[in-house]
Amino acid sequence: MRVHYECLTCQINQCQKIVELSTDDLEKRKRAMIFSAKLFAKHFNESSIPAVVGSDIFLELYEHLGVDDPFRGYKAKSNKLAQRVVENLKKKLKIDLRTALKLAIAGNVIDFAVGYEPEKLEKDILKMLEEELYIDDSERLFEKLGEAKVLLYLTDNCGEICFDKLLLEAIREEFPKLTIYIAGKEGAIINDATISDLKEAKLDEVGNVISTGTRIVGVPIGRVSDKFLEIFNRADVIIAKGQGNFETLGEIKDSRVFFLLKAKCKPVARELNVPLGAMVCKAFK
Amino acid sequence: MRVHYECLTCQINQCQKIVELSTDDLEKRKRAMIFSAKLFAKHFNESSIPAVVGSDIFLELYEHLGVDDPFRGYKAKSNKLAQRVVENLKKKLKIDLRTALKLAIAGNVIDFAVGYEPEKLEKDILKMLEEELYIDDSERLFEKLGEAKVLLYLTDNCGEICFDKLLLEAIREEFPKLTIYIAGKEGAIINDATISDLKEAKLDEVGNVISTGTRIVGVPIGRVSDKFLEIFNRADVIIAKGQGNFETLGEIKDSRVFFLLKAKCKPVARELNVPLGAMVCKAFK
């Protein structure tokens, strides 16, 4: 997916968030925002992929600010919040494969949810469970998983990964012979889960945690490691969570890839031809 | 006032609004946003005055888009809404000079209020009337008006100008010998009132409508016309409405200037050392 017209303002707002999390010094913040403007003029063009151009800009901004992981605290809070909600849901619900799938998609909202009371997040998640998937290729996903040997699971944000763990537990129970790889980013980039974040949230209990080999959001095929690419090519089924993975992998229309996401912004909703907020499990044929 | 770190995102959001009001074509919108990014890299620096750098960028963007007044419809709606509220208030309240002053400051919210039901706007304005001014140099303003021969009134947005008319009516009644000049912009720039907008809203019934001689928001002294400057220099009292006039005139600390505004953004609130949303009638001594 290439940038839409709204991507610029969204990413500059993210730059401001990065700057605010990185320093309290108003002069430094101002210099960093002026530096950001120059980065957009340099990197942003009509054929840019939002996740990739955003990451390149954010990483240059990190360097300018002298920070490595401004979202560290934010990510920890997201995980804690999500963990509490997941534990409550496990007590309340019988979580079969289909429910777990929907929870993993609904968990994608945690991106905005740090201000949430856990009770509020839980309520919203339960409400989303009652919604239909707007695009629903889940039957095909489950069929393919029944025939597959290797599953590659591409994670998205912290917080959300606690819901991914639920889905992976359900998949392991249903398809015990599957070899599962769970990919995180090589290093910190906004609130995406790194390999360390995945290990900390104990995703290694449900599969082999690996790195994409890059800090770029999503899976930009030209920039991932050879090691990751070998597993990517070998996988029979690929579950790709969230918008960043859709932005980077949507164009190759690989029928092994199932995109699980909530369309949280207009460009992604427009690209998928779904209403804003729609929950989706989509594969290309 | 020089740019604060939040000014960049705010102004890019305004560019997006301009683009959305100017064309429905998604490709044109995208090209215009990429063009905007380059404008910020070119114009925006640490010593920029927000109103001036914003106007320069918006005007180049207008040219790129081939539009002259994208806010035309928005401005007409604002005026219509404000007019209805003003008429209702005239029936309900006895509007003395002090009430009119507060109404003119409160009217500054109309910037955001086009979505408002008139009843809601009226309710909010009445609530603001009960609030104290956070900085209140109004006694000095009224004293100075009593001694003055020439008042220059610098307007801000459409909609708000209907409340300015109320204040000017009250001033004329109290100080009938005053010569009043009411300044608008030479041409369209965002939702600011132009000389035509002022005449259409019948501000010429309460004073001489003049142009600053520029389309730049506020009163950038180096860029106004000689004719305007002559009146500016001759005025005994200057009432400067809204943030744009404060941004461009705040630094000269001219004791003739009284700033009437609601601090609608953090940078202006920070600069004035008042809470966000505070209503202010401020003069420098």
Coordinates of C-alpha atoms in Angstrom, one line a residue:
Chain A
M1 CA 0.0 0.0 0.0
R2 CA 1.3 3.4 -0.9
V3 CA 0.8 6.6 1.1
H4 CA -2.7 8.3 1.1
Y5 CA -3.1 12.0 1.6
E6 CA -3.9 11.6 5.3
C7 CA -0.6 9.7 6.1
L8 CA 1.5 12.9 6.3
T9 CA -0.4 14.5 9.2
C10 CA -0.8 11.2 11.0
Q11 CA 3.0 10.6 10.8
I12 CA 3.9 14.1 11.9
N13 CA 1.6 13.7 14.8
Q14 CA 3.5 10.5 15.7
C15 CA 6.8 12.5 15.4
Q16 CA 5.3 15.0 18.0
K17 CA 4.5 12.1 20.3
I18 CA 8.0 10.7 19.9
V19 CA 9.4 14.2 20.7
E20 CA 7.2 14.6 23.8
L21 CA 8.2 11.2 25.1
S22 CA 11.8 11.9 24.5
T23 CA 12.5 15.3 26.2
D24 CA 10.8 17.9 28.3
D25 CA 13.0 20.7 27.0
L26 CA 10.8 22.9 24.8
E27 CA 13.7 24.2 22.7
K28 CA 14.9 20.7 22.0
R29 CA 11.3 19.7 21.1
K30 CA 11.1 22.7 18.7
R31 CA 14.4 21.9 17.0
A32 CA 13.3 18.2 16.7
M33 CA 10.0 19.2 15.0
I34 CA 11.8 21.4 12.6
F35 CA 14.2 18.6 11.9
S36 CA 11.1 16.3 11.3
A37 CA 9.7 18.7 8.7
K38 CA 12.9 18.4 6.7
L39 CA 12.8 14.6 7.0
F40 CA 9.3 14.5 5.5
A41 CA 10.4 16.7 2.6
K42 CA 13.3 14.4 2.0
H43 CA 11.7 11.0 2.4
F44 CA 8.0 11.3 1.7
N45 CA 6.9 10.8 -1.9
E46 CA 3.9 9.4 -3.8
S47 CA 5.1 5.8 -4.0
S48 CA 6.2 5.6 -0.3
I49 CA 4.9 2.8 1.8
P50 CA 3.6 4.4 5.0
A51 CA 5.1 1.9 7.4
V52 CA 8.5 2.1 5.7
V53 CA 8.8 5.9 5.2
G54 CA 7.4 6.4 8.7
S55 CA 10.0 4.1 10.2
D56 CA 12.9 5.7 8.3
I57 CA 11.8 9.1 9.5
F58 CA 11.2 8.0 13.1
L59 CA 14.6 6.3 13.3
E60 CA 16.4 9.4 12.0
L61 CA 14.4 11.4 14.6
Y62 CA 15.4 9.0 17.4
E63 CA 19.0 9.5 16.4
H64 CA 18.6 13.3 16.4
L65 CA 17.0 13.1 19.8
G66 CA 19.6 10.6 21.1
V67 CA 17.0 8.1 22.2
D68 CA 16.6 4.4 21.4
D69 CA 13.1 3.5 22.7
P70 CA 10.9 6.4 23.6
F71 CA 7.9 4.2 23.9
R72 CA 9.4 1.8 26.4
G73 CA 7.2 3.0 29.3
Y74 CA 4.1 3.2 27.0
K75 CA 4.8 -0.4 25.8
A76 CA 5.1 -1.7 29.3
K77 CA 1.8 -0.1 30.3
S78 CA 0.1 -1.5 27.3
N79 CA 1.3 -5.0 28.1
K80 CA 0.3 -4.8 31.7
L81 CA -3.2 -3.5 30.8
A82 CA -3.7 -6.2 28.1
Q83 CA -2.4 -8.9 30.4
R84 CA -5.0 -8.0 33.0
V85 CA -7.8 -8.0 30.5
V86 CA -6.7 -11.3 28.9
E87 CA -6.7 -13.0 32.4
N88 CA -10.2 -11.7 33.1
L89 CA -11.5 -12.9 29.7
K90 CA -10.0 -16.4 30.2
K91 CA -12.0 -16.6 33.4
K92 CA -15.2 -15.4 31.8
L93 CA -15.2 -17.0 28.3
K94 CA -14.6 -20.4 26.7
I95 CA -12.0 -19.4 24.3
D96 CA -12.2 -21.6 21.2
L97 CA -10.2 -21.0 18.0
R98 CA -12.7 -18.7 16.5
T99 CA -13.1 -16.6 19.6
A100 CA -9.3 -16.4 20.0
L101 CA -9.1 -15.2 16.4
K102 CA -11.6 -12.4 17.0
L103 CA -9.9 -11.5 20.2
A104 CA -6.5 -11.2 18.4
I105 CA -8.1 -8.8 15.9
A106 CA -9.9 -6.8 18.6
G107 CA -6.7 -6.6 20.6
N108 CA -5.4 -4.4 17.8
V109 CA -7.2 -1.4 19.4
I110 CA -4.8 -1.4 22.3
D111 CA -2.7 0.9 20.2
F112 CA -4.9 3.8 21.5
A113 CA -5.9 2.3 24.8
V114 CA -3.2 3.1 27.3
G115 CA -5.5 5.8 28.8
Y116 CA -8.2 3.1 29.1
E117 CA -9.4 1.7 32.4
P118 CA -9.0 -2.0 32.1
E119 CA -12.7 -2.4 32.7
K120 CA -13.4 -0.1 29.8
L121 CA -11.0 -2.0 27.5
E122 CA -12.6 -5.3 28.5
K123 CA -16.1 -4.0 27.8
D124 CA -15.0 -2.7 24.4
I125 CA -13.3 -6.0 23.5
L126 CA -16.4 -8.0 24.6
K127 CA -18.5 -5.7 22.4
M128 CA -16.2 -6.3 19.4
L129 CA -16.5 -10.0 19.9
E130 CA -20.2 -9.7 19.1
E131 CA -19.4 -7.9 15.8
E132 CA -19.1 -9.8 12.6
L133 CA -15.8 -9.8 10.7
Y134 CA -16.4 -7.4 7.8
I135 CA -14.2 -9.6 5.6
D136 CA -14.0 -13.2 6.9
D137 CA -11.6 -15.6 5.3
S138 CA -11.1 -17.4 8.6
E139 CA -12.5 -20.8 7.4
R140 CA -9.9 -20.9 4.7
L141 CA -7.3 -19.9 7.3
F142 CA -8.3 -22.8 9.5
E143 CA -8.3 -25.2 6.6
K144 CA -4.9 -24.2 5.5
L145 CA -3.6 -24.5 9.1
G146 CA -4.9 -28.1 9.1
E147 CA -2.7 -28.9 6.1
A148 CA 0.3 -26.7 7.1
K149 CA 3.6 -27.7 8.6
V150 CA 5.0 -24.2 9.3
L151 CA 3.2 -21.1 10.5
L152 CA 4.8 -17.7 10.6
Y153 CA 3.0 -15.2 12.8
L154 CA 3.9 -11.6 12.3
T155 CA 3.2 -9.5 15.4
D156 CA 2.3 -5.8 15.6
N157 CA 2.1 -3.8 18.8
C158 CA 2.9 -4.3 22.4
G159 CA -0.3 -4.9 24.4
E160 CA -1.8 -6.6 21.4
I161 CA 0.8 -9.3 21.7
C162 CA -1.0 -10.7 24.8
F163 CA -4.0 -11.3 22.6
D164 CA -1.8 -12.9 20.0
K165 CA -0.6 -15.3 22.6
L166 CA -4.2 -16.4 23.3
L167 CA -4.7 -17.1 19.6
L168 CA -1.4 -18.9 19.3
E169 CA -2.3 -21.1 22.3
A170 CA -5.6 -21.9 20.6
I171 CA -3.8 -22.7 17.3
R172 CA -1.3 -25.0 19.1
E173 CA -4.1 -26.9 20.8
E174 CA -6.0 -27.4 17.5
F175 CA -3.0 -28.0 15.3
P176 CA -0.4 -29.6 17.7
K177 CA 2.0 -30.6 14.9
L178 CA 2.6 -27.1 13.5
T179 CA 6.0 -25.5 13.8
I180 CA 5.3 -21.9 14.8
Y181 CA 7.6 -18.9 14.3
I182 CA 6.6 -15.6 15.9
A183 CA 8.3 -12.6 14.4
G184 CA 9.1 -9.3 16.2
K185 CA 11.2 -6.3 15.2
E186 CA 15.0 -6.4 15.5
G187 CA 15.0 -3.1 17.6
A188 CA 12.6 -0.6 19.0
I189 CA 10.3 1.3 16.6
I190 CA 7.3 3.2 18.0
N191 CA 5.2 0.7 20.0
D192 CA 5.9 -2.3 17.9
A193 CA 6.9 -5.5 19.7
T194 CA 10.6 -6.3 19.5
I195 CA 12.0 -9.8 20.0
S196 CA 12.8 -8.8 23.6
D197 CA 9.2 -7.5 24.1
L198 CA 7.9 -10.9 22.8
K199 CA 10.2 -12.9 25.1
E200 CA 9.2 -10.7 28.0
A201 CA 5.5 -11.3 27.3
K202 CA 6.4 -15.0 27.2
L203 CA 5.4 -15.5 23.5
D204 CA 8.3 -18.0 23.4
E205 CA 6.0 -20.4 25.3
V206 CA 3.9 -20.8 22.2
G207 CA 6.5 -20.8 19.4
N208 CA 9.9 -19.8 18.2
V209 CA 10.5 -16.1 18.6
I210 CA 12.4 -14.6 15.7
S211 CA 13.4 -11.2 14.4
T212 CA 12.5 -9.7 11.0
G213 CA 16.0 -8.5 11.0
T214 CA 15.0 -4.8 10.8
R215 CA 13.5 -2.1 12.9
I216 CA 11.2 -1.0 10.0
V217 CA 7.5 -1.5 10.8
G218 CA 5.9 -4.4 9.0
V219 CA 7.8 -6.7 6.7
P220 CA 9.6 -4.7 4.0
I221 CA 10.8 -7.6 1.9
G222 CA 13.9 -5.8 0.6
R223 CA 15.1 -5.0 4.1
V224 CA 14.5 -8.1 6.2
S225 CA 17.3 -10.5 7.1
D226 CA 18.2 -13.5 5.0
K227 CA 17.4 -15.7 8.0
F228 CA 14.0 -14.2 8.3
L229 CA 13.4 -14.5 4.5
E230 CA 14.3 -18.2 4.6
I231 CA 11.5 -18.8 7.2
F232 CA 9.1 -16.4 5.4
N233 CA 9.6 -18.4 2.1
R234 CA 9.4 -21.8 3.9
A235 CA 6.1 -21.0 5.8
D236 CA 2.9 -22.6 4.6
V237 CA 0.7 -20.1 6.3
I238 CA 1.5 -16.5 7.4
I239 CA -0.6 -14.6 9.8
A240 CA 0.1 -10.9 9.5
K241 CA -1.3 -8.7 12.3
G242 CA -2.1 -5.0 12.0
Q243 CA -1.8 -2.2 9.6
G244 CA 2.0 -2.1 9.2
N245 CA 2.1 -5.7 8.0
F246 CA -0.7 -5.0 5.6
E247 CA 1.0 -1.9 4.2
T248 CA 4.2 -3.8 3.5
L249 CA 2.8 -7.1 2.3
G250 CA -0.6 -6.3 0.9
E251 CA 0.8 -5.6 -2.6
I252 CA 2.4 -9.0 -3.2
K253 CA -1.0 -10.7 -2.9
D254 CA 0.6 -13.9 -1.6
S255 CA -2.2 -16.4 -0.9
R256 CA -0.3 -17.8 2.1
V257 CA -0.8 -14.5 4.0
F258 CA -3.9 -13.8 6.2
F259 CA -4.2 -10.2 7.3
L260 CA -5.8 -9.9 10.7
L261 CA -6.6 -6.3 11.6
K262 CA -8.9 -3.6 12.6
A263 CA -9.1 -0.8 10.0
K264 CA -8.1 2.0 12.4
C265 CA -7.4 4.7 9.8
K266 CA -9.2 5.9 6.7
P267 CA -6.3 5.1 4.3
V268 CA -6.3 1.4 5.3
A269 CA -10.1 1.3 5.4
R270 CA -10.2 2.8 1.9
E271 CA -7.6 0.4 0.6
L272 CA -9.5 -2.6 1.9
N273 CA -12.8 -1.1 0.9
V274 CA -14.3 -1.5 4.4
P275 CA -15.8 1.0 6.8
L276 CA -13.5 2.7 9.3
G277 CA -13.2 0.4 12.4
A278 CA -14.1 -2.8 10.5
M279 CA -12.5 -6.0 11.7
V280 CA -11.0 -8.1 9.0
C281 CA -9.5 -11.5 8.4
K282 CA -8.4 -11.2 4.7
A283 CA -6.4 -13.4 2.3
F284 CA -5.7 -12.8 -1.4
K285 CA -6.7 -15.7 -3.6
Chain B
M1 CA 5.7 35.3 19.3
R2 CA 7.9 32.7 17.7
V3 CA 6.8 29.1 16.8
H4 CA 6.5 26.6 19.6
Y5 CA 7.1 22.9 19.0
E6 CA 3.3 22.2 18.6
C7 CA 2.9 24.7 15.7
L8 CA 4.2 22.4 13.0
T9 CA 1.5 19.6 13.5
C10 CA -1.2 22.2 14.0
Q11 CA -0.3 24.0 10.7
I12 CA 0.0 20.7 8.8
N13 CA -3.4 19.7 10.0
Q14 CA -4.6 23.1 8.7
C15 CA -3.0 22.2 5.3
Q16 CA -5.0 19.0 5.3
K17 CA -8.2 20.9 6.0
I18 CA -7.4 23.3 3.1
V19 CA -6.7 20.3 0.8
E20 CA -9.9 18.6 1.8
L21 CA -12.0 21.8 1.2
S22 CA -10.3 22.4 -2.2
T23 CA -10.6 19.0 -4.0
D24 CA -12.2 15.6 -3.8
D25 CA -9.6 14.0 -6.0
L26 CA -7.5 11.7 -3.8
E27 CA -4.5 11.9 -6.0
K28 CA -4.5 15.7 -6.1
R29 CA -4.9 15.7 -2.3
K30 CA -1.9 13.4 -2.0
R31 CA 0.3 15.6 -4.2
A32 CA -0.8 18.7 -2.4
M33 CA 0.2 17.2 1.0
I34 CA 3.6 16.1 -0.3
F35 CA 3.9 19.7 -1.7
S36 CA 3.0 21.0 1.8
A37 CA 5.8 18.9 3.4
K38 CA 8.3 20.6 1.2
L39 CA 6.9 24.0 2.0
F40 CA 7.4 23.4 5.7
A41 CA 11.0 22.3 5.2
K42 CA 11.6 25.5 3.2
H43 CA 9.8 28.1 5.4
F44 CA 9.6 26.8 8.9
N45 CA 12.4 27.8 11.2
E46 CA 13.0 28.5 14.9
S47 CA 12.4 32.3 14.6
S48 CA 9.3 32.0 12.4
I49 CA 6.1 33.8 13.6
P50 CA 3.4 31.1 13.5
A51 CA 0.7 33.4 11.8
V52 CA 3.2 34.6 9.2
V53 CA 4.9 31.3 8.3
G54 CA 1.5 29.6 8.2
S55 CA 0.1 32.2 5.9
D56 CA 3.0 32.0 3.5
I57 CA 2.7 28.2 3.4
F58 CA -1.1 28.3 3.0
L59 CA -1.0 30.8 0.2
E60 CA 1.6 28.8 -1.7
L61 CA -0.7 25.8 -1.2
Y62 CA -3.7 27.7 -2.5
E63 CA -1.7 28.5 -5.6
H64 CA -0.7 24.9 -6.1
L65 CA -4.3 23.8 -5.7
G66 CA -5.6 26.6 -7.9
V67 CA -8.0 27.9 -5.3
D68 CA -8.5 31.4 -3.9
D69 CA -10.8 31.0 -0.9
P70 CA -11.4 27.4 0.1
F71 CA -13.0 28.5 3.4
R72 CA -15.7 30.6 1.6
G73 CA -18.6 28.2 2.5
Y74 CA -17.2 27.6 6.0
K75 CA -16.9 31.4 6.6
A76 CA -20.5 32.0 5.4
K77 CA -21.8 29.3 7.8
S78 CA -19.8 30.8 10.7
N79 CA -21.3 34.2 10.1
K80 CA -24.9 32.8 9.8
L81 CA -24.5 30.8 13.0
A82 CA -22.9 33.7 14.9
Q83 CA -25.6 36.2 13.6
R84 CA -28.4 34.0 15.0
V85 CA -26.7 33.7 18.4
V86 CA -26.0 37.5 18.5
E87 CA -29.7 38.2 17.8
N88 CA -30.8 35.9 20.5
L89 CA -28.4 37.3 23.0
K90 CA -29.6 40.9 22.2
K91 CA -33.1 39.8 23.2
K92 CA -32.0 38.1 26.4
L93 CA -29.3 40.3 27.8
K94 CA -28.7 44.0 28.5
I95 CA -25.5 44.4 26.7
D96 CA -23.3 47.0 28.3
L97 CA -19.7 47.8 27.4
R98 CA -18.3 45.2 29.8
T99 CA -20.6 42.5 28.6
A100 CA -19.9 43.3 25.0
L101 CA -16.2 43.1 25.7
K102 CA -16.6 39.6 27.2
L103 CA -18.8 38.5 24.3
A104 CA -16.2 39.7 21.8
I105 CA -13.6 37.5 23.6
A106 CA -16.0 34.6 23.9
G107 CA -16.9 34.9 20.2
N108 CA -13.4 33.8 19.4
V109 CA -14.5 30.2 20.0
I110 CA -16.5 30.2 16.8
D111 CA -13.3 29.2 15.0
F112 CA -14.2 25.6 16.0
A113 CA -17.9 26.0 16.2
V114 CA -19.4 25.4 12.7
G115 CA -20.6 22.0 13.8
Y116 CA -22.3 23.6 16.7
E117 CA -26.1 23.8 17.1
P118 CA -26.8 27.5 17.6
E119 CA -28.4 26.6 20.9
K120 CA -25.2 24.9 22.0
L121 CA -23.0 27.8 21.0
E122 CA -25.3 30.2 22.8
K123 CA -25.2 28.1 25.9
D124 CA -21.4 28.0 25.8
I125 CA -21.1 31.7 25.2
L126 CA -23.4 32.4 28.2
K127 CA -21.3 30.2 30.3
M128 CA -18.1 32.0 29.3
L129 CA -19.9 35.3 30.3
E130 CA -19.8 34.0 33.8
E131 CA -16.1 33.3 33.8
E132 CA -13.6 35.9 35.0
L133 CA -11.1 37.3 32.5
Y134 CA -7.8 35.6 33.5
I135 CA -5.9 38.8 32.6
D136 CA -8.1 41.8 32.8
D137 CA -6.8 45.2 31.6
S138 CA -10.3 46.3 30.6
E139 CA -10.5 49.2 33.0
R140 CA -7.4 50.7 31.4
L141 CA -8.8 50.0 27.9
F142 CA -12.0 51.9 28.8
E143 CA -10.0 54.8 30.3
K144 CA -7.9 55.1 27.2
L145 CA -10.9 54.9 25.0
G146 CA -12.3 57.9 26.9
E147 CA -9.2 60.0 26.0
A148 CA -8.7 58.7 22.5
K149 CA -9.6 60.2 19.2
V150 CA -8.8 57.2 16.9
L151 CA -9.5 53.5 17.6
L152 CA -8.1 50.8 15.3
Y153 CA -9.9 47.5 15.7
L154 CA -8.1 44.5 14.2
T155 CA -10.5 41.7 13.4
D156 CA -9.8 37.9 13.4
N157 CA -12.2 35.3 12.0
C158 CA -15.5 35.2 10.3
G159 CA -18.3 34.4 12.7
E160 CA -16.4 36.1 15.5
I161 CA -16.8 39.4 13.6
C162 CA -20.6 39.4 14.5
F163 CA -19.5 39.6 18.1
D164 CA -17.0 42.3 17.2
K165 CA -19.8 44.3 15.8
L166 CA -21.6 44.1 19.2
L167 CA -18.6 45.4 21.0
L168 CA -18.1 48.2 18.4
E169 CA -21.7 49.3 18.8
A170 CA -21.3 49.5 22.6
I171 CA -18.0 51.4 22.1
R172 CA -19.7 53.9 19.7
E173 CA -22.5 54.5 22.2
E174 CA -20.2 55.1 25.1
F175 CA -17.6 57.1 23.1
P176 CA -19.5 58.8 20.3
K177 CA -16.7 61.1 19.3
L178 CA -14.2 58.3 18.5
T179 CA -13.1 57.7 14.9
I180 CA -13.2 54.0 14.4
Y181 CA -11.2 52.0 11.8
I182 CA -11.9 48.3 11.4
A183 CA -9.2 46.2 9.7
G184 CA -9.7 43.0 7.7
K185 CA -7.3 41.1 5.4
E186 CA -6.7 42.2 1.8
G187 CA -7.6 38.8 0.5
A188 CA -8.8 35.4 1.7
I189 CA -6.6 33.5 4.1
I190 CA -8.1 30.5 6.0
N191 CA -11.2 31.7 7.9
D192 CA -10.0 35.2 8.6
A193 CA -12.3 38.1 7.8
T194 CA -11.4 40.0 4.6
I195 CA -12.6 43.6 3.9
S196 CA -15.4 42.1 1.8
D197 CA -16.4 39.7 4.6
L198 CA -16.5 42.7 7.0
K199 CA -18.6 44.7 4.6
E200 CA -21.0 41.8 4.0
A201 CA -21.4 41.4 7.8
K202 CA -22.2 45.2 7.9
L203 CA -19.2 46.2 10.0
D204 CA -19.1 49.4 8.0
E205 CA -22.2 50.5 10.0
V206 CA -20.0 50.9 13.0
G207 CA -16.7 52.3 11.6
N208 CA -14.5 52.7 8.6
V209 CA -13.6 49.3 7.1
I210 CA -10.0 49.1 5.9
S211 CA -7.5 46.5 4.8
T212 CA -4.2 45.6 6.4
G213 CA -2.9 45.5 2.8
T214 CA -1.9 41.9 3.1
R215 CA -3.3 38.4 3.1
I216 CA -1.0 37.4 5.9
V217 CA -2.8 36.5 9.2
G218 CA -2.3 39.1 11.9
V219 CA -0.5 42.4 11.4
P220 CA 3.0 41.7 10.2
I221 CA 4.4 45.2 10.4
G222 CA 6.9 44.7 7.5
R223 CA 4.3 43.5 5.1
V224 CA 1.2 45.7 5.7
S225 CA 0.4 48.6 3.3
D226 CA 1.7 52.2 3.9
K227 CA -2.0 53.3 4.0
F228 CA -2.7 50.8 6.9
L229 CA 0.6 51.7 8.6
E230 CA -0.4 55.4 8.6
I231 CA -3.6 54.6 10.4
F232 CA -1.8 52.1 12.7
N233 CA 0.6 54.8 13.7
R234 CA -2.1 57.4 14.2
A235 CA -4.4 55.3 16.3
D236 CA -4.6 56.1 20.0
V237 CA -5.9 52.7 21.0
I238 CA -5.6 49.4 19.1
I239 CA -7.9 46.5 19.9
A240 CA -6.3 43.3 18.5
K241 CA -8.6 40.3 18.4
G242 CA -7.4 36.7 18.4
Q243 CA -4.2 34.7 18.3
G244 CA -2.9 35.8 14.9
N245 CA -2.8 39.5 16.0
F246 CA -1.1 38.5 19.2
E247 CA 1.5 36.4 17.4
T248 CA 2.4 39.3 15.1
L249 CA 2.1 42.2 17.5
G250 CA 2.9 40.7 20.9
E251 CA 6.6 41.3 20.7
I252 CA 6.5 45.1 20.1
K253 CA 4.9 45.6 23.5
D254 CA 3.2 48.7 22.3
S255 CA 1.1 50.1 25.2
R256 CA -1.7 51.2 22.8
V257 CA -2.5 47.6 21.9
F258 CA -5.1 45.6 23.9
F259 CA -5.2 41.9 23.0
L260 CA -8.6 40.3 23.3
L261 CA -8.5 36.6 22.9
K262 CA -9.2 33.1 24.2
A263 CA -6.0 31.1 24.5
K264 CA -7.1 28.3 22.3
C265 CA -3.8 26.5 21.9
K266 CA -1.0 25.5 24.2
P267 CA 1.7 27.7 22.6
V268 CA -0.3 30.9 23.0
A269 CA -1.4 29.9 26.6
R270 CA 2.3 29.2 27.4
E271 CA 3.4 32.5 26.0
L272 CA 0.8 34.4 28.0
N273 CA 1.4 32.2 31.0
V274 CA -2.4 31.5 31.3
P275 CA -4.3 28.1 31.4
L276 CA -5.5 26.7 28.1
G277 CA -8.9 28.2 27.3
A278 CA -8.4 31.4 29.4
M279 CA -10.1 34.6 28.3
V280 CA -7.8 37.5 28.2
C281 CA -7.8 41.3 27.8
K282 CA -4.1 42.2 28.0
A283 CA -2.0 45.3 27.4
F284 CA 1.7 45.7 27.8
K285 CA 2.6 48.7 30.1

